[in-house]
mmCIF file of C-alpha atoms in Angstrom:
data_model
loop_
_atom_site.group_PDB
_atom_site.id
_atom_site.type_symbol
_atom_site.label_atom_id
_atom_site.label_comp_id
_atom_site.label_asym_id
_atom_site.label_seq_id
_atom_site.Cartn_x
_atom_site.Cartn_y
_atom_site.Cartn_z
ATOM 1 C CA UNK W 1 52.637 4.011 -146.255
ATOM 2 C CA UNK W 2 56.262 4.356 -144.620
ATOM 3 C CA UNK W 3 54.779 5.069 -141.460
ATOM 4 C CA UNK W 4 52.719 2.142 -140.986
ATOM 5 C CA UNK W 5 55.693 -0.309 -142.463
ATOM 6 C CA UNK W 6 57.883 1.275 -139.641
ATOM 7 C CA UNK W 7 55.684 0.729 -136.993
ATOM 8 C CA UNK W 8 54.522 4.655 -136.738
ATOM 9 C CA UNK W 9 51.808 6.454 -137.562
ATOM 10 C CA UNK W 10 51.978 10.032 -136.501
ATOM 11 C CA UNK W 11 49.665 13.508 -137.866
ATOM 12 C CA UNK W 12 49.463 16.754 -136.472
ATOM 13 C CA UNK W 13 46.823 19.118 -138.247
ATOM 14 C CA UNK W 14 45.182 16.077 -139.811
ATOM 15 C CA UNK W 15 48.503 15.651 -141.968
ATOM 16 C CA UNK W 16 51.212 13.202 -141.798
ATOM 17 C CA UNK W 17 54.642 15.161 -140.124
ATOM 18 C CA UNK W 18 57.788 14.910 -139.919
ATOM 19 C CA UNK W 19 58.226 12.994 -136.371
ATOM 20 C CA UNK W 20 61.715 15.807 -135.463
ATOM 21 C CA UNK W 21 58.830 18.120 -134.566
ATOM 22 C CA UNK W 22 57.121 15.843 -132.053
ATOM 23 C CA UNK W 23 60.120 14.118 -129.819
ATOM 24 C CA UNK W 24 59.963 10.689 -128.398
ATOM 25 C CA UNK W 25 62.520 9.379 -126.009
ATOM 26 C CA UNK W 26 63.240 5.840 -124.440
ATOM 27 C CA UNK W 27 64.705 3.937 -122.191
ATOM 28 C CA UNK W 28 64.690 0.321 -120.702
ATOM 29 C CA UNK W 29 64.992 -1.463 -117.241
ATOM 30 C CA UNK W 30 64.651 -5.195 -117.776
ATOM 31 C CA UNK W 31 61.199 -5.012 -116.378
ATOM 32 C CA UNK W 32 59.117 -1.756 -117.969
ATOM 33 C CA UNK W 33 59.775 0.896 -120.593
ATOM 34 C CA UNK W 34 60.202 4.590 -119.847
ATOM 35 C CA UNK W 35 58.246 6.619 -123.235
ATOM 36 C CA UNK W 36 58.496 10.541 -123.026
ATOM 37 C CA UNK W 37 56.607 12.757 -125.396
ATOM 38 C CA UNK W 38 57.347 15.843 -126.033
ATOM 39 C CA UNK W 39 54.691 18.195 -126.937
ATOM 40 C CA UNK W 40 54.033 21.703 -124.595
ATOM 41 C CA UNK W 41 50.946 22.398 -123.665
ATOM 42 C CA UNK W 42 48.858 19.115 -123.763
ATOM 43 C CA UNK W 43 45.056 19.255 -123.180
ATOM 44 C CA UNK W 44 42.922 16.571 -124.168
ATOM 45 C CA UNK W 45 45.274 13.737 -124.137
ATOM 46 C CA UNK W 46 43.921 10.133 -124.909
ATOM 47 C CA UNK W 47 45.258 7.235 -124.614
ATOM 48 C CA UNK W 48 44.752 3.382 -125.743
ATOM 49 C CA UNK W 49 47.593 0.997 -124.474
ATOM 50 C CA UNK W 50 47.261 -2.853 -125.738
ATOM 51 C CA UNK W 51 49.832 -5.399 -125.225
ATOM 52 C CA UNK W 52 51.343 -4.650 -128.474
ATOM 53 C CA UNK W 53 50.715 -1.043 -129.200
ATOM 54 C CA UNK W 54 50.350 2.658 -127.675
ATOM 55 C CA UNK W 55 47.904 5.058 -128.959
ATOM 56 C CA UNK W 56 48.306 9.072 -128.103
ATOM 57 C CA UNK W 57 46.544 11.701 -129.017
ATOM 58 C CA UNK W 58 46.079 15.222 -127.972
ATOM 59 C CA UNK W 59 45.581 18.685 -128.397
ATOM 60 C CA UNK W 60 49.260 20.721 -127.558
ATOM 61 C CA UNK W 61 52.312 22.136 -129.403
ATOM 62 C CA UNK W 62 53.146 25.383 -130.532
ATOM 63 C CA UNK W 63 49.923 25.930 -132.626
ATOM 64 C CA UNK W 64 46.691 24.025 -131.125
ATOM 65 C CA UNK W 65 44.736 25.642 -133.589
ATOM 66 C CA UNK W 66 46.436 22.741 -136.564
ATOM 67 C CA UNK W 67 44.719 20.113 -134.424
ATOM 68 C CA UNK W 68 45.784 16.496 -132.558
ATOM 69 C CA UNK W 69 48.903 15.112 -132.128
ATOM 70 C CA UNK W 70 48.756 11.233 -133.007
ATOM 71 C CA UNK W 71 51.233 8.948 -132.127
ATOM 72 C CA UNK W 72 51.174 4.832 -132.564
ATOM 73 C CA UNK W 73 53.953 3.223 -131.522
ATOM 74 C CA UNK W 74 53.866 -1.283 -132.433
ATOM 75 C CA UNK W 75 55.955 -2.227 -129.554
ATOM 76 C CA UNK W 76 58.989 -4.561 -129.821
ATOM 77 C CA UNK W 77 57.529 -7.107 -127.762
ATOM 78 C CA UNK W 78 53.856 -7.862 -125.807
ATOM 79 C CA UNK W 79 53.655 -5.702 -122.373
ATOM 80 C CA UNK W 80 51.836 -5.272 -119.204
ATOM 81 C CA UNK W 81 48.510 -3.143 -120.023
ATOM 82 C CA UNK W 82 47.102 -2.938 -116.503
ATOM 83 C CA UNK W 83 50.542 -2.178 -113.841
ATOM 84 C CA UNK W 84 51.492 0.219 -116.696
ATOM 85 C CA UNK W 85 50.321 4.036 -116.046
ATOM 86 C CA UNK W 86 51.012 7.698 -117.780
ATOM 87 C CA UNK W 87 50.975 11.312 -116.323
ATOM 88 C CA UNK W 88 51.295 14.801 -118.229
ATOM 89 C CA UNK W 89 54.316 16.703 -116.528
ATOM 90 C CA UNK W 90 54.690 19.964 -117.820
ATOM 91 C CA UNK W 91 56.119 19.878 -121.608
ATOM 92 C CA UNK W 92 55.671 16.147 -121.865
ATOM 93 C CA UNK W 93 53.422 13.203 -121.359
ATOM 94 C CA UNK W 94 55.607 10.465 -120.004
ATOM 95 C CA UNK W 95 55.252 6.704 -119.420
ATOM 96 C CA UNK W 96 55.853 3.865 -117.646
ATOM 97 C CA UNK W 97 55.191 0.551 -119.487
ATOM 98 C CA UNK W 98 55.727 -2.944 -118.072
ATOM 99 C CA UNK W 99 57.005 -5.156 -120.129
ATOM 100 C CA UNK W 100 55.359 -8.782 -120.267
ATOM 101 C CA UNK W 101 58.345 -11.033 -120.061
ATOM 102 C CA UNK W 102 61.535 -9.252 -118.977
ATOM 103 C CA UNK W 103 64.719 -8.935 -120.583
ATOM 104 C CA UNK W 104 66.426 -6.159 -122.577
ATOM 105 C CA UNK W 105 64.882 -5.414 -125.995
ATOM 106 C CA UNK W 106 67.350 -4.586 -129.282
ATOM 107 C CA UNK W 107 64.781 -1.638 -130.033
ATOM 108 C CA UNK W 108 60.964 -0.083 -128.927
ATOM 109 C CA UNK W 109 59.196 -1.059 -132.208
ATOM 110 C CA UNK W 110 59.135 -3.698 -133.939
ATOM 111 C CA UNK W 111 60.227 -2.696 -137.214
ATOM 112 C CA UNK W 112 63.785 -2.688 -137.478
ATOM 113 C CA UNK W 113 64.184 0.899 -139.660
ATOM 114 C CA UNK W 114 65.586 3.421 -137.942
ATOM 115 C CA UNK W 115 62.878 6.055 -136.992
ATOM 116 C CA UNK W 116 64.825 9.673 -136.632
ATOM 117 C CA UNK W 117 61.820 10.744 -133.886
ATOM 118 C CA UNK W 118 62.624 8.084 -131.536
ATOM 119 C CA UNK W 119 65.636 8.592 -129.370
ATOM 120 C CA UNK W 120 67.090 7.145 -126.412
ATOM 121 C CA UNK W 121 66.745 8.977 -123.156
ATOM 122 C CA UNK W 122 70.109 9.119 -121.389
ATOM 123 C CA UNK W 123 68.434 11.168 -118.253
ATOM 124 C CA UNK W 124 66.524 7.360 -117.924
ATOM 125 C CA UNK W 125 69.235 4.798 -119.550
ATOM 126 C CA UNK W 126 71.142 2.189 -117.684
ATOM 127 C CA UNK W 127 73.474 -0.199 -119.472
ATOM 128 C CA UNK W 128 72.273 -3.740 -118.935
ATOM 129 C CA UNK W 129 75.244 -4.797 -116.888
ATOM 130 C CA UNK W 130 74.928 -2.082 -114.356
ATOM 131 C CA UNK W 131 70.998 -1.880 -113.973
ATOM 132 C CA UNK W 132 71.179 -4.002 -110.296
ATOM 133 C CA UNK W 133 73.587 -1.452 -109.232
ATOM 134 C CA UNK W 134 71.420 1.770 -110.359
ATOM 135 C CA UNK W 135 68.237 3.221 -107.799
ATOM 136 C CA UNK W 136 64.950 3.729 -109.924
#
């Protein structure tokens, strides 16, 4: 399954989907993650974070009558499961996720294909060489 090789799986309705309609952005300090779903609406949101994985599912989008969004994401490297936390702000469901050992990663997942869901988030990204010089 492509999904699974890239480090994804994602449904909505029960069926695998195109992740364009569901919008994930990223971005890195050297110490924690910044992860922003998109999806309007969310009710029933659950979520399973691991040291190597995030799990999200919920009801929300434009038609809550196709069912869940689900979203697994095999992170890059191990992170923090217990300082990390997640809040529902309007249109999105955003975290923060503390990375284990710090330093910049090349990517989020694992899997080195390029996933056309996942963006970076520029609101959130600081080059490496400036990030002392840049309030949270």
């Amino acid at each position: 399954d492509v999904y699974k090789r890239q480090g994804i799986n994602a449904e909505y309705g029960g069926k695998k989907i195109n992740m364009s309609n569901v919008p994930v952005l990223w971005a890195q300090r050297k110490d924690k993650l910044f992860i922003t779903v998109d999806v309007p609406d969310v009710a029933n949101e659950k979520v399973d974070l691991t040291e190597d994985k995030l799990h999200f599912e919920a009801v929300g989008g434009l038609d809550k009558n196709r069912g869940p969004v689900k979203i697994d994401i095999e992170f890059y490297k191990e992170v923090k499961k217990p300082e990390s936390k997640w809040a529902v702000r309007g249109k999105q469901v955003s975290f923060v996720i503390f990375k284990k050992e710090e330093g910049h990663w090349p990517r989020l997942t694992k899997n080195t294909a390029k996933l056309n869901w996942l963006k970076a988030d520029w609101n959130k990204w600081v080059d490496e060489d400036e990030e002392d010089e840049v309030p949270e």
